[in-house]
């Protein structure tokens, strides 16, 4: 979730961006036309600004897969692709792309094939790039200027998406202390569910 990426210490976490070069460079916004989670619905689901997460290194997914195929490259090719990044095998690698599809594949390769401790930021740059308070179009500002979840204040914004492209995400609490309250509450509920009422403890029961 976004909170883990915001709090990640570069000394203990490597951050890897697997988007195409132009998106990593910030010359074009990341487009995610297959994403059905945005409120506007597909295909209107793009980031509100172009750029990348601070400290991220670039490893396009094409470096991990055979050209034109959905097959993983050989171990020697993977080692060569990763060599220039200097990923620490004792640190956790956080992987993201535009809308999670390529990031999930890259995480599988790094974790399951290469053996690096890797986690996947499923929200990707579609989420990161929409948490802004300074878009030229007020309708695409998702957060107030003093929200701790702003991402535009830490990135060099090269290009803003237009109002017919950018998506304003649904933000429940711009001052939340964490971004995973719902899954935490779900886990707590599953670990200690409330007792079910016994027979005769109330309720109408079955009726004809």
Tab-separated table of C-alpha atoms in Angstrom:
chain	number	residue	atom	x	y	z
A	1	UNK	CA	0.000	0.000	0.000
A	2	UNK	CA	1.038	3.595	-0.476
A	3	UNK	CA	1.925	4.064	3.194
A	4	UNK	CA	4.704	1.475	2.996
A	5	UNK	CA	6.215	3.210	-0.019
A	6	UNK	CA	6.019	6.637	1.621
A	7	UNK	CA	7.725	5.312	4.753
A	8	UNK	CA	10.300	3.128	2.984
A	9	UNK	CA	13.878	3.948	3.995
A	10	UNK	CA	16.256	3.866	0.979
A	11	UNK	CA	18.872	2.334	3.292
A	12	UNK	CA	16.741	-0.769	3.816
A	13	UNK	CA	14.491	-0.797	0.747
A	14	UNK	CA	15.269	-0.716	-2.960
A	15	UNK	CA	12.558	0.810	-5.146
A	16	UNK	CA	12.201	-0.434	-8.731
A	17	UNK	CA	10.065	1.110	-11.476
A	18	UNK	CA	9.239	-1.276	-14.334
A	19	UNK	CA	7.366	1.187	-16.582
A	20	UNK	CA	8.600	2.119	-20.074
A	21	UNK	CA	11.484	4.602	-20.315
A	22	UNK	CA	9.303	7.561	-21.349
A	23	UNK	CA	7.053	7.129	-18.313
A	24	UNK	CA	10.008	6.695	-15.973
A	25	UNK	CA	11.611	9.855	-17.394
A	26	UNK	CA	8.361	11.750	-16.923
A	27	UNK	CA	8.058	12.873	-20.523
A	28	UNK	CA	4.566	11.361	-20.770
A	29	UNK	CA	1.955	10.500	-18.123
A	30	UNK	CA	1.408	6.819	-17.367
A	31	UNK	CA	-1.730	5.604	-19.102
A	32	UNK	CA	-3.604	2.680	-17.627
A	33	UNK	CA	-6.558	2.059	-19.965
A	34	UNK	CA	-7.279	-1.430	-18.630
A	35	UNK	CA	-7.749	-0.316	-15.024
A	36	UNK	CA	-11.407	-0.591	-13.988
A	37	UNK	CA	-10.928	0.670	-10.428
A	38	UNK	CA	-10.951	4.407	-11.138
A	39	UNK	CA	-14.154	6.302	-10.494
A	40	UNK	CA	-14.406	7.621	-14.054
A	41	UNK	CA	-14.168	4.106	-15.462
A	42	UNK	CA	-11.946	2.939	-18.315
A	43	UNK	CA	-10.372	4.323	-20.416
A	44	UNK	CA	-10.322	7.552	-18.374
A	45	UNK	CA	-7.790	6.316	-15.882
A	46	UNK	CA	-4.451	8.078	-16.106
A	47	UNK	CA	-2.147	9.600	-13.547
A	48	UNK	CA	-2.571	13.321	-12.954
A	49	UNK	CA	1.125	14.035	-13.439
A	50	UNK	CA	4.137	12.455	-15.074
A	51	UNK	CA	7.229	11.547	-13.097
A	52	UNK	CA	8.448	8.793	-10.808
A	53	UNK	CA	8.644	7.947	-7.139
A	54	UNK	CA	11.743	9.491	-5.526
A	55	UNK	CA	14.807	7.156	-5.321
A	56	UNK	CA	13.295	4.668	-7.802
A	57	UNK	CA	15.599	2.811	-10.168
A	58	UNK	CA	14.520	1.808	-13.641
A	59	UNK	CA	14.122	-1.828	-14.725
A	60	UNK	CA	11.639	-2.134	-17.610
A	61	UNK	CA	9.662	-5.360	-17.608
A	62	UNK	CA	11.048	-6.125	-21.071
A	63	UNK	CA	14.442	-6.762	-19.433
A	64	UNK	CA	12.938	-9.651	-17.480
A	65	UNK	CA	10.953	-11.373	-20.244
A	66	UNK	CA	11.898	-12.965	-23.550
A	67	UNK	CA	11.284	-10.559	-26.456
A	68	UNK	CA	7.714	-10.889	-27.680
A	69	UNK	CA	6.982	-13.755	-25.310
A	70	UNK	CA	5.468	-14.266	-21.895
A	71	UNK	CA	8.504	-16.285	-20.805
A	72	UNK	CA	11.119	-15.295	-18.267
A	73	UNK	CA	14.658	-14.724	-19.497
A	74	UNK	CA	17.468	-17.074	-18.453
A	75	UNK	CA	19.107	-16.617	-15.058
A	76	UNK	CA	22.278	-15.289	-16.674
A	77	UNK	CA	20.252	-12.674	-18.568
A	78	UNK	CA	18.365	-11.720	-15.408
A	79	UNK	CA	21.614	-11.365	-13.483
A	80	UNK	CA	22.977	-9.108	-16.225
A	81	UNK	CA	19.829	-6.962	-16.201
A	82	UNK	CA	19.979	-6.574	-12.416
A	83	UNK	CA	23.726	-6.032	-12.141
A	84	UNK	CA	23.627	-2.323	-12.920
A	85	UNK	CA	20.958	-1.688	-10.279
A	86	UNK	CA	23.014	-3.031	-7.394
A	87	UNK	CA	19.986	-4.394	-5.554
A	88	UNK	CA	20.890	-5.539	-2.066
A	89	UNK	CA	19.878	-9.192	-1.482
A	90	UNK	CA	19.535	-8.385	2.226
A	91	UNK	CA	17.165	-5.469	1.594
A	92	UNK	CA	13.559	-5.602	0.528
A	93	UNK	CA	12.792	-4.521	-3.017
A	94	UNK	CA	9.541	-2.660	-3.669
A	95	UNK	CA	8.276	-2.929	-7.249
A	96	UNK	CA	5.714	-0.754	-9.015
A	97	UNK	CA	4.505	0.055	-12.505
A	98	UNK	CA	1.585	2.119	-13.814
A	99	UNK	CA	-1.440	0.118	-12.725
A	100	UNK	CA	-0.050	-3.082	-11.125
A	101	UNK	CA	-0.095	-5.593	-14.010
A	102	UNK	CA	3.572	-5.424	-14.995
A	103	UNK	CA	4.555	-4.861	-11.373
A	104	UNK	CA	2.966	-8.147	-10.350
A	105	UNK	CA	4.874	-10.018	-13.063
A	106	UNK	CA	8.171	-8.346	-12.147
A	107	UNK	CA	7.634	-9.133	-8.471
A	108	UNK	CA	7.084	-12.798	-9.314
A	109	UNK	CA	10.315	-12.886	-11.345
A	110	UNK	CA	12.432	-11.147	-8.712
A	111	UNK	CA	10.989	-13.104	-5.803
A	112	UNK	CA	10.253	-16.508	-7.303
A	113	UNK	CA	12.997	-16.819	-9.917
A	114	UNK	CA	15.870	-14.600	-8.791
A	115	UNK	CA	15.209	-15.043	-5.077
A	116	UNK	CA	15.302	-11.400	-4.001
A	117	UNK	CA	13.035	-10.399	-1.109
A	118	UNK	CA	10.459	-8.417	-3.064
A	119	UNK	CA	7.099	-6.791	-2.422
A	120	UNK	CA	4.611	-5.374	-4.890
A	121	UNK	CA	3.111	-1.896	-4.637
A	122	UNK	CA	-0.196	-2.739	-6.275
A	123	UNK	CA	-1.473	0.835	-6.394
A	124	UNK	CA	1.376	1.722	-8.726
A	125	UNK	CA	1.948	5.134	-10.237
A	126	UNK	CA	-1.760	5.417	-11.039
A	127	UNK	CA	-2.330	5.889	-7.318
A	128	UNK	CA	0.918	7.678	-6.498
A	129	UNK	CA	0.549	10.143	-9.356
A	130	UNK	CA	-3.002	11.074	-8.422
A	131	UNK	CA	-2.350	12.081	-4.799
A	132	UNK	CA	-1.765	15.745	-5.518
A	133	UNK	CA	-2.819	19.147	-4.228
A	134	UNK	CA	-1.496	21.359	-6.994
A	135	UNK	CA	-2.997	20.244	-10.312
A	136	UNK	CA	-3.839	23.258	-12.509
A	137	UNK	CA	-7.412	21.932	-12.674
A	138	UNK	CA	-8.914	22.049	-9.140
A	139	UNK	CA	-11.188	19.130	-10.058
A	140	UNK	CA	-8.123	16.884	-10.238
A	141	UNK	CA	-6.681	17.877	-6.865
A	142	UNK	CA	-7.385	14.949	-4.584
A	143	UNK	CA	-5.799	16.274	-1.370
A	144	UNK	CA	-5.539	19.524	0.609
A	145	UNK	CA	-2.134	21.225	0.616
A	146	UNK	CA	-1.327	20.158	4.184
A	147	UNK	CA	-2.145	16.464	3.732
A	148	UNK	CA	0.746	14.126	4.660
A	149	UNK	CA	-0.156	11.892	1.703
A	150	UNK	CA	0.728	14.371	-1.024
A	151	UNK	CA	3.124	12.956	-3.607
A	152	UNK	CA	3.406	15.954	-5.907
A	153	UNK	CA	5.419	17.849	-3.276
A	154	UNK	CA	8.217	15.258	-3.487
A	155	UNK	CA	8.412	14.801	-7.233
A	156	UNK	CA	9.421	16.969	-10.134
A	157	UNK	CA	6.237	17.270	-12.149
A	158	UNK	CA	7.158	17.295	-15.821
A	159	UNK	CA	3.690	17.015	-17.367
A	160	UNK	CA	0.169	17.388	-16.000
A	161	UNK	CA	-2.617	15.249	-17.439
A	162	UNK	CA	-5.602	17.069	-18.880
A	163	UNK	CA	-8.994	17.084	-17.184
A	164	UNK	CA	-10.290	14.654	-19.803
A	165	UNK	CA	-7.588	12.155	-18.801
A	166	UNK	CA	-6.621	12.522	-15.170
A	167	UNK	CA	-8.560	10.704	-12.495
A	168	UNK	CA	-9.369	12.056	-9.072
A	169	UNK	CA	-9.304	9.087	-6.675
A	170	UNK	CA	-11.702	8.579	-3.810
A	171	UNK	CA	-9.904	9.728	-0.640
A	172	UNK	CA	-11.713	8.960	2.598
A	173	UNK	CA	-9.410	10.749	5.038
A	174	UNK	CA	-6.630	13.034	3.733
A	175	UNK	CA	-5.146	13.184	7.246
A	176	UNK	CA	-5.226	9.453	8.020
A	177	UNK	CA	-2.397	8.072	10.140
A	178	UNK	CA	-2.041	4.994	7.924
A	179	UNK	CA	-3.165	3.748	4.534
A	180	UNK	CA	-4.056	0.210	5.596
A	181	UNK	CA	-6.658	0.702	8.324
A	182	UNK	CA	-9.264	-1.408	6.522
A	183	UNK	CA	-7.091	-4.548	6.045
A	184	UNK	CA	-5.781	-4.144	9.616
A	185	UNK	CA	-9.329	-4.073	10.951
A	186	UNK	CA	-10.243	-7.084	8.797
A	187	UNK	CA	-7.294	-9.093	10.131
A	188	UNK	CA	-8.177	-8.156	13.702
A	189	UNK	CA	-11.764	-9.239	13.147
A	190	UNK	CA	-10.689	-12.594	11.707
A	191	UNK	CA	-8.236	-13.150	14.554
A	192	UNK	CA	-10.853	-12.447	17.212
A	193	UNK	CA	-14.387	-12.474	15.796
A	194	UNK	CA	-17.274	-11.531	18.087
A	195	UNK	CA	-19.173	-14.394	19.649
A	196	UNK	CA	-22.295	-15.451	17.787
A	197	UNK	CA	-25.548	-15.208	19.753
A	198	UNK	CA	-26.739	-18.535	21.145
A	199	UNK	CA	-30.184	-20.021	20.662
A	200	UNK	CA	-32.775	-17.962	22.517
A	201	UNK	CA	-30.437	-14.981	22.920
A	202	UNK	CA	-32.551	-12.742	20.811
A	203	UNK	CA	-33.602	-12.400	17.257
A	204	UNK	CA	-36.761	-13.504	15.624
A	205	UNK	CA	-35.413	-16.867	14.442
A	206	UNK	CA	-37.236	-18.768	11.740
A	207	UNK	CA	-40.901	-18.155	11.138
A	208	UNK	CA	-43.568	-19.581	8.882
